[in-house]
Structures are given as C-alpha cells and as structure tokens.
Coordinates of C-alpha atoms in Angstrom, one line a residue:
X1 CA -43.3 22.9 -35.9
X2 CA -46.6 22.3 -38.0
X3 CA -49.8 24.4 -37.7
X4 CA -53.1 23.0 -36.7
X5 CA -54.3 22.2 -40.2
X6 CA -50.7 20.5 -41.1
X7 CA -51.4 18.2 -37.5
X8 CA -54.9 17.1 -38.9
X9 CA -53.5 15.9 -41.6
X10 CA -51.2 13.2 -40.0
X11 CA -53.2 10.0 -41.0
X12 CA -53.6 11.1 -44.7
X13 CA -50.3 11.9 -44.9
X14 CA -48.2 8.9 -43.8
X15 CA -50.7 7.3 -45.9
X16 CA -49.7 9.2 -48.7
X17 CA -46.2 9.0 -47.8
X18 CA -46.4 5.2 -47.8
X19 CA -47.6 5.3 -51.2
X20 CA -45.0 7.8 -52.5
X21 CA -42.0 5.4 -51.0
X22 CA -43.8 1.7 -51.7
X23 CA -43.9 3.8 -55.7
X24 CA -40.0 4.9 -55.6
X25 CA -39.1 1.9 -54.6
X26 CA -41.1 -0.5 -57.6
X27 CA -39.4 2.2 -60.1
X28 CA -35.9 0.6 -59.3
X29 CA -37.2 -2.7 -61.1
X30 CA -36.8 -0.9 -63.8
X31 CA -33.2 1.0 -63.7
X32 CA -30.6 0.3 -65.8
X33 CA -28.6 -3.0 -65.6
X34 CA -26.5 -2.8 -62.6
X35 CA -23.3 -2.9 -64.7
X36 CA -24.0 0.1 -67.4
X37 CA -21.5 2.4 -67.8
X38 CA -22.4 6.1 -68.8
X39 CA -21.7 7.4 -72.1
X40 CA -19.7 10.6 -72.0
X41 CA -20.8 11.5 -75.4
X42 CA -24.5 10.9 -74.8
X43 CA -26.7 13.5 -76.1
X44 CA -30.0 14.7 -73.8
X45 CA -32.5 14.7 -77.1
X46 CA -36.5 15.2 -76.6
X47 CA -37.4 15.2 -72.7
X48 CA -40.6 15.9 -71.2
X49 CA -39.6 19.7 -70.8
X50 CA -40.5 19.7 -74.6
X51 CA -43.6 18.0 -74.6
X52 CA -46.9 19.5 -73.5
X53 CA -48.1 18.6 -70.4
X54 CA -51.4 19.1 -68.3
X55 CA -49.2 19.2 -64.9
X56 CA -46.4 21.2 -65.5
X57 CA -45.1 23.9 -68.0
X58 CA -41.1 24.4 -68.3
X59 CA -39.3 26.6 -69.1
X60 CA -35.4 27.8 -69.2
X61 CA -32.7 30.1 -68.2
X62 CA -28.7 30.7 -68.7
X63 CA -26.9 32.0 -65.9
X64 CA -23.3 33.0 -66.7
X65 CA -20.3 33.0 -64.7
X66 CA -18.3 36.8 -64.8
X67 CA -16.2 36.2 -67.0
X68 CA -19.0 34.4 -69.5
X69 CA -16.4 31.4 -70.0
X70 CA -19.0 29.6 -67.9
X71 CA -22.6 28.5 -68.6
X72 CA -25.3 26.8 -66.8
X73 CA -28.5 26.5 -68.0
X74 CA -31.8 25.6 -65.9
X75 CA -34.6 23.9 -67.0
X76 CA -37.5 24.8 -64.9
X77 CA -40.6 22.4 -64.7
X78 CA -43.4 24.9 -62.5
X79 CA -47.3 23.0 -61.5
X80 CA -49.7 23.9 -63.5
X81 CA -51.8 23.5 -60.2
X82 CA -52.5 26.2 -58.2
X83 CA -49.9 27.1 -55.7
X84 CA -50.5 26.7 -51.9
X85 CA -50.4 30.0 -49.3
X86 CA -47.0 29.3 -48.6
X87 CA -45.8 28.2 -52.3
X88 CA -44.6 25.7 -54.0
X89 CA -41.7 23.1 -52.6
X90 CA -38.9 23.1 -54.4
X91 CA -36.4 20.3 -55.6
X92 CA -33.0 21.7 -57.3
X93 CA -31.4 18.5 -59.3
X94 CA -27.7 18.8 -60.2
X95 CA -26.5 17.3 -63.6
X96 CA -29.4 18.8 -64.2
X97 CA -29.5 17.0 -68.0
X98 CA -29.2 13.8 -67.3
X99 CA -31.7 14.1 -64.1
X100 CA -34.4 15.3 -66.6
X101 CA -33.9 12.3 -68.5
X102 CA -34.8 10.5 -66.0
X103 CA -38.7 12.0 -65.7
X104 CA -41.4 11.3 -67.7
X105 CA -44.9 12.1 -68.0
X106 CA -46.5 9.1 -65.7
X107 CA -43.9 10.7 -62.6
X108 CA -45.1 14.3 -63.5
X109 CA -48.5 13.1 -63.6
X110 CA -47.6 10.9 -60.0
X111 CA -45.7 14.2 -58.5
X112 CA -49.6 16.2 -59.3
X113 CA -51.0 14.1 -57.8
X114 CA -49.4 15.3 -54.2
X115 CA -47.5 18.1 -53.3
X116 CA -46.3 19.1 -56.5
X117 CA -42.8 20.9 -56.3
X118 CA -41.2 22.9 -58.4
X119 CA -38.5 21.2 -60.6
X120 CA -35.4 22.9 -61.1
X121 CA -32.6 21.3 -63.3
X122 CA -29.1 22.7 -62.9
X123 CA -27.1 21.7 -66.0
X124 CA -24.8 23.2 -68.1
X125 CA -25.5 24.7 -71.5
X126 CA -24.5 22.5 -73.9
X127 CA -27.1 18.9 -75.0
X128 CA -24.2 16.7 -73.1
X129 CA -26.2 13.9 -71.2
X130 CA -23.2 14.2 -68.4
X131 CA -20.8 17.0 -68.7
X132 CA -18.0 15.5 -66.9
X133 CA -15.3 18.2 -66.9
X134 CA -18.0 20.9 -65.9
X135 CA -19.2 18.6 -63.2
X136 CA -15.6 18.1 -61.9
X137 CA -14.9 21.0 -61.5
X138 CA -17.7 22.5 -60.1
X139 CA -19.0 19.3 -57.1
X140 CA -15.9 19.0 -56.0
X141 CA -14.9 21.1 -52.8
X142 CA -11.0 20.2 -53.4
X143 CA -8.4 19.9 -56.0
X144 CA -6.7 16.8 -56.2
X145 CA -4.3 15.4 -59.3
X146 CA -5.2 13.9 -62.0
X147 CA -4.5 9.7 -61.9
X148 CA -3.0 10.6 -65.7
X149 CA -0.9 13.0 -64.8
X150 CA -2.6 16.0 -66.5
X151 CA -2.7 18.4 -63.3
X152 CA -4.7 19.3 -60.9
X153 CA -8.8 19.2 -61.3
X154 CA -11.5 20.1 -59.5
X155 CA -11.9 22.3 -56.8
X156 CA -14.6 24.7 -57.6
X157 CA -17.3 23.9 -56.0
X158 CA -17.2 27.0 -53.3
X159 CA -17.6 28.9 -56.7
X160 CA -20.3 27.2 -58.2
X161 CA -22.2 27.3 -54.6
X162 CA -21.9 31.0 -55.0
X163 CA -24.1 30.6 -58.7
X164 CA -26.3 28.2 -56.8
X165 CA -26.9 30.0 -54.1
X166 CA -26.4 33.9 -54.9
X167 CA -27.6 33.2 -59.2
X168 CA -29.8 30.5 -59.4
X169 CA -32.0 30.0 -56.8
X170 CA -33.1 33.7 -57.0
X171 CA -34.2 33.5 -60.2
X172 CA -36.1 30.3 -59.2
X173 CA -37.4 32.2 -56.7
X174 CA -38.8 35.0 -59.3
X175 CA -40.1 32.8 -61.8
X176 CA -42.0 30.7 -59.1
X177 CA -43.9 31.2 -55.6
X178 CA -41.7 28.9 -53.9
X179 CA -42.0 27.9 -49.8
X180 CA -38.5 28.5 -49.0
X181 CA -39.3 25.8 -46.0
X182 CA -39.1 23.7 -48.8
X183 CA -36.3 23.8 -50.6
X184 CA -34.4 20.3 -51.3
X185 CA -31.4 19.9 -53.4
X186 CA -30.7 16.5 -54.8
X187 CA -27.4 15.3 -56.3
X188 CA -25.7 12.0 -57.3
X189 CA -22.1 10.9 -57.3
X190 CA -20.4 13.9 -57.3
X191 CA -23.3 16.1 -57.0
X192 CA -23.8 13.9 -53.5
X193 CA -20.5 15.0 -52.4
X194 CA -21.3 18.6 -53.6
X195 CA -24.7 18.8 -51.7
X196 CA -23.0 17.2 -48.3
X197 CA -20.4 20.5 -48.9
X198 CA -23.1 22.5 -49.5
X199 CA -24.7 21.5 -45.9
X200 CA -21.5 22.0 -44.6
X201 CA -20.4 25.1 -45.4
X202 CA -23.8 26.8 -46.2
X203 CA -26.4 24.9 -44.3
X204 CA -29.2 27.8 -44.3
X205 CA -29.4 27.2 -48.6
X206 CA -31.6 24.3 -48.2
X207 CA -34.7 22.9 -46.0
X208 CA -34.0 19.3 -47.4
X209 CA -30.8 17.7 -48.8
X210 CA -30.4 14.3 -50.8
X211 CA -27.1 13.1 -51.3
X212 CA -27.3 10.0 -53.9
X213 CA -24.2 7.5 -53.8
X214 CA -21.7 10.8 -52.8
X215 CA -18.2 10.2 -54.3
X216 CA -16.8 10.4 -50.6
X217 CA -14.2 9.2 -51.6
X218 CA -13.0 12.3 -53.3
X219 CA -9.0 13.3 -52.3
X220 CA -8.5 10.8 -49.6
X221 CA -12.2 11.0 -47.9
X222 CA -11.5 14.8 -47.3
X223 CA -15.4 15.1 -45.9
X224 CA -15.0 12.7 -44.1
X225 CA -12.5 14.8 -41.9
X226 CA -12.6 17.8 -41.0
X227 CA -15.3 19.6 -43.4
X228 CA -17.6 17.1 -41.6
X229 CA -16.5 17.5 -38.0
X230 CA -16.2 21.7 -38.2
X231 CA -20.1 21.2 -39.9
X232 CA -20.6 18.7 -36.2
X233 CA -19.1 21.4 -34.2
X234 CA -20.4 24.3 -34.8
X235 CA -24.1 25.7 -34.5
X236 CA -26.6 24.9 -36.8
X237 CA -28.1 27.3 -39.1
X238 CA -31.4 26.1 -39.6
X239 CA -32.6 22.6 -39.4
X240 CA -32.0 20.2 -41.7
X241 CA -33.2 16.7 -43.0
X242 CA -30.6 15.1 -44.8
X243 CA -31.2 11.5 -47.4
X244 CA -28.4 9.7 -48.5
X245 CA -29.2 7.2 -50.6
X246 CA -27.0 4.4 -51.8
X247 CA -27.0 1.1 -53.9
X248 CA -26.2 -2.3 -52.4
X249 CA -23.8 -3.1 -55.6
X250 CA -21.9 0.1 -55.9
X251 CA -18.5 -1.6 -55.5
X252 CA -19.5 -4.7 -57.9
X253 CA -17.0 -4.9 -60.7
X254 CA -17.7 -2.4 -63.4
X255 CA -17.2 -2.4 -67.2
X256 CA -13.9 -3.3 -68.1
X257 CA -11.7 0.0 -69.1
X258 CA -11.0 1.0 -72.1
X259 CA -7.5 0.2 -73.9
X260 CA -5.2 2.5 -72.8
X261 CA -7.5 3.7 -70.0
X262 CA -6.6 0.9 -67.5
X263 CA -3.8 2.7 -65.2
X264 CA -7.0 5.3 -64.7
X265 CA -9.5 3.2 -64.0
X266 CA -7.0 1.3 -61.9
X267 CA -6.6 4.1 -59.6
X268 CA -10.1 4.9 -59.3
X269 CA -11.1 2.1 -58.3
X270 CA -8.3 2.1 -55.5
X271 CA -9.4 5.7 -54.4
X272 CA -12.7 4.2 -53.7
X273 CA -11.9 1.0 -51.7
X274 CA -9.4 3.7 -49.7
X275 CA -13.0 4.6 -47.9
X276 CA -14.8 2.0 -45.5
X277 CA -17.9 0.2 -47.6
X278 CA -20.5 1.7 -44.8
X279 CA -18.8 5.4 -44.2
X280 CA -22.0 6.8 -46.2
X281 CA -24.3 4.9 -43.6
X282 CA -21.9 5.9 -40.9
X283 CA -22.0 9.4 -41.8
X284 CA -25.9 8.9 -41.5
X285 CA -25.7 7.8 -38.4
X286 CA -23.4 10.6 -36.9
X287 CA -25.2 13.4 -39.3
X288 CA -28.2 12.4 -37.1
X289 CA -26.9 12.9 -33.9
X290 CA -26.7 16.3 -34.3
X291 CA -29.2 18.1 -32.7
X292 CA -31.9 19.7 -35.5
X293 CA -30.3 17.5 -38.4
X294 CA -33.1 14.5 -39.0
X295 CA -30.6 12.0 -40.8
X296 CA -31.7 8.9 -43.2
X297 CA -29.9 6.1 -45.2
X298 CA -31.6 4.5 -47.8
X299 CA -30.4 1.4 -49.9
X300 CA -31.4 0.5 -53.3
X301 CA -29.9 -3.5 -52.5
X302 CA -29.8 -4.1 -56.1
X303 CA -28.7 -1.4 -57.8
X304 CA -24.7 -0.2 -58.6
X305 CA -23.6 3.6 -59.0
X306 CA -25.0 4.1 -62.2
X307 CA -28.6 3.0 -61.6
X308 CA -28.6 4.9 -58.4
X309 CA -28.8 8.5 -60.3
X310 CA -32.3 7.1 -62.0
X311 CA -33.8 5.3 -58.8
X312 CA -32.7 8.4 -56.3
X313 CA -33.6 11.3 -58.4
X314 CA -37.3 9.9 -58.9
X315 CA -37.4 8.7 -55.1
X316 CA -36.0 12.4 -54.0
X317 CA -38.7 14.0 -56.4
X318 CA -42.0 11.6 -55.1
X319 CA -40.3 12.4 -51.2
X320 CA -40.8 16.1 -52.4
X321 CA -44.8 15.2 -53.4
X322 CA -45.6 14.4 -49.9
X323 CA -46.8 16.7 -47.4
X324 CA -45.0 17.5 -45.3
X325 CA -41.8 16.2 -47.3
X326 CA -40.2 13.4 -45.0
X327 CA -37.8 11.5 -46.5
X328 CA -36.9 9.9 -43.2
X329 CA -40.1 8.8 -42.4
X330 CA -40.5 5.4 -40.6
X331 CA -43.3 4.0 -42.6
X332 CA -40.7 4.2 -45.6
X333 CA -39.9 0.2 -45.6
X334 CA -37.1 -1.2 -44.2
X335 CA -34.5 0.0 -46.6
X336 CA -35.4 3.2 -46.1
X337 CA -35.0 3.5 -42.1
X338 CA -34.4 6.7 -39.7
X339 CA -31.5 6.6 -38.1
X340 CA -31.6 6.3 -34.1
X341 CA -30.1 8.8 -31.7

C-alpha cells in the first residue's frame, strides 16, 4: 500500500508516531474537570483562527442549505508549509466552534512540526460555543421524541451528510491541495454517532474516521442494529481506519440538573445506561473484523464526556501529523491498542 520512499521511512515514523501519541496523551492532564458541564450559552470569542501565525493561515466560508434557513460556516486553518506531491491531509472537525477552541498556538506549532493537515472546522454560523439544536438535528441519523414532550427531534443527519459531502468538502478541496487518501473526519458525542453513520452509509467520504465518546445510545442503540450490521454485510467501499475514543468516567455522576430540568435529565441518563458500558469497545472489536476496516479503541481512563471533546480532538489532529496517519498503531501505549482479528 506504500511506495518505496513511504517504506524507508518506517523507523522515523513510529518514532514520530510515538511522540505524537506519548504528546496527546500528557494534554489530557490538562482537560477540564471530569464533572464540567457545557455551557449552552457559551460564546466562541478570540481563537487562534484570529491570531497570526507562522504555521497556518485561516480562513472562512458559509455554506447554505436551499432554502437559506440553514447556515454552516467553516473555518479553515491551511499550512503555511509547502504542500507535499500528493497534498495536504485533511482533518474535518464537527462542532466545528467549540473544536477550534480547543487549539492553540503550541498544537499548531506541534501539528508543523509533522505532517501538517489541513484543518477544517464545520460549525454553524452563529459565535455559539455548542449549537445544540443545530447539532441535534443534523448528527443524528433518526428522529426520536423529545423526553419533554415537545415532538419529535433530530433526524437530519442524511441531510447534513449531503452538505458535508456534496458542499463542504469540495470547497475544502478548492481552497486547498488536499491528498484525498487522507481525509479524516473527527466528531464527539453526537458528532461520534454522526461520523459512525457517515461510515455506514457513505464509507468512500473519508480515508480516516474518529468517533469520540459516540452518543450510541441515540433511539434505543439504533447503530448498534441494523445500520451497523447492513455496513458488516455489505462490500466495502474503500478501506477504512476507524478511532473511537472514549473516557474511563463517562458514566460518573454528572452535574446535578437544573430545577425543573430533572424529569429530562432523568431520562437521559436512563437512555444511556439502556446501552452495555463496553458496546463502543465492542463495536471496535467487530468494526475490526471486517476485512479492509483497521479498527482501534482508545481510553482516556480519567476523563468523563465532556473532557473527552478536548483530549480527542487534539489526539485526532497530532494522529493526522504523522506520516503515514495511524491512529491504530501499536506503539500507541496501552490505552490506545489495535484491536485483534
């Protein structure tokens, strides 16, 4: 699968990726308490996309749904360093707001230092931190009712694959020399779930997928089912190496809710115990069994959900730096281990 030059390369690179992982892995010392709660109301503010930098310039687009009622705006972050023959990798983050938070100028300057890929931020156009409506609707491959009683939500992500795929990536692909062998989309919670439904159902989008503490326990563990098995089934359409990452604390007790918000938070949290503690290392396992899918789990022991969107997207983009991007790789550490046929 490699050329001659790629081959030579071998030592330097598991070197390299042993660096890269032993680096994403010291960056979760400093994630958010375990406990944190988001804040829905949480602005984005200054992020390194308006700062100068000697690695990367960014810049931005709006893509618009048909109807213009919907807007999604991407933040691109392209290497100032030249780009190799075959282009730049590419690593498309979902909530792509708050995931741009999350970098700063020592990870650009780490991410130049390798394989720099080009960063694409998918977000919506508004300065929300976490748009969660927008995000509901558009990860989730299924509606399902609302634990309040307000209806149905969700449900739109075949839609929003269409921008993904048919909009976005296009434009990416314009703006940027990208290596379309490289292309990786990362997403977290919902965005997990989105990206295994994106494997699913389009498997050709993407060389690389990372799937950060997936919400599989969206309407009853529906990918679990069939969506999974039909995806097991049926010929793949290119090969794939698929991450999921997840925290060893993701079912520790949580903020308490909100006055009046208890019957909600009630149900979540019942919708999530509904799905076996190791189905996201399980899925791994059978993921990998599939011939041409490379499959990996990675824990994060300490960390809960929220923390996980921090350590994942920064471990997702360093996995990106290293060349060739493996994000299963053995030398990883022992949290981070290939799964066995």
């Amino acid at each position: 699968m490699h050329g001659p030059d790629q081959m030579s390369n071998q030592p330097k690179v598991a070197r390299l990726r042993m660096l890269v992982f032993a680096a994403a892995f010291a960056l979760c010392a400093f994630a958010a308490p375990t406990f944190a709660q988001p804040d829905p109301n949480q602005r984005i503010g200054a992020t390194v996309a308006d700062a100068p930098s000697p690695h990367y310039r960014f810049d931005s687009f709006v893509v618009s749904s048909a109807d213009g009622g919907q807007r999604w705006r991407v933040r691109l972050g392209i290497p100032r360093q030249r780009a190799p023959t075959q282009g730049f990798a590419a690593l498309y983050l979902l909530d792509g707001n708050a995931a741009l938070m999350e970098f700063d100028a020592e990870l650009l300057a780490q991410l130049a230092r390798g394989r720099a890929p080009v960063l694409a931020f998918v977000g919506y156009d508004n300065d929300l931190r976490i748009d969660s409506a927008a995000r509901t609707r558009d990860y989730t491959p299924s509606a399902v009712e609302d634990a309040a009683g307000a209806g149905p939500r969700g449900g739109g992500a075949e839609a929003f694959a269409r921008v993904l795929v048919e909009r976005i990536q296009p434009q990416v692909r314009r703006r940027a020399r990208i290596d379309r062998s490289h292309e990786a989309l990362w997403g977290h919670s919902l965005g997990g779930l989105f990206a295994l439904d994106l494997l699913y159902t389009r498997g050709d989008a993407f060389a690389q997928w990372f799937s950060a503490s997936p919400s599989l326990w969206w309407d009853g563990g529906r990918e679990l089912g069939e969506p999974e098995q039909r995806f097991l089934r049926e010929p793949l359409r290119r090969p794939a190496q698929v991450t999921i990452l997840q925290g060893g604390r993701e079912r520790d007790a949580r903020a308490p809710a909100k006055p009046g918000d208890e019957a909600r938070a009630a149900a979540h949290r019942a919708r999530i115990a509904a799905v076996p503690a190791d189905a996201a290392r399980q899925l791994a396992s059978r993921l990998q069994a599939k011939p041409g899918v490379t499959a990996c789990y990675r824990e994060f022991a300490e960390l809960g959900h929220g923390p996980m969107l921090r350590a994942s997207v920064r471990a997702a983009a360093l996995a990106m730096a290293a060349v060739p991007a493996q994000a299963c790789a053995a030398e990883s550490g022992e949290s981070a281990a290939p799964i066995e046929r």
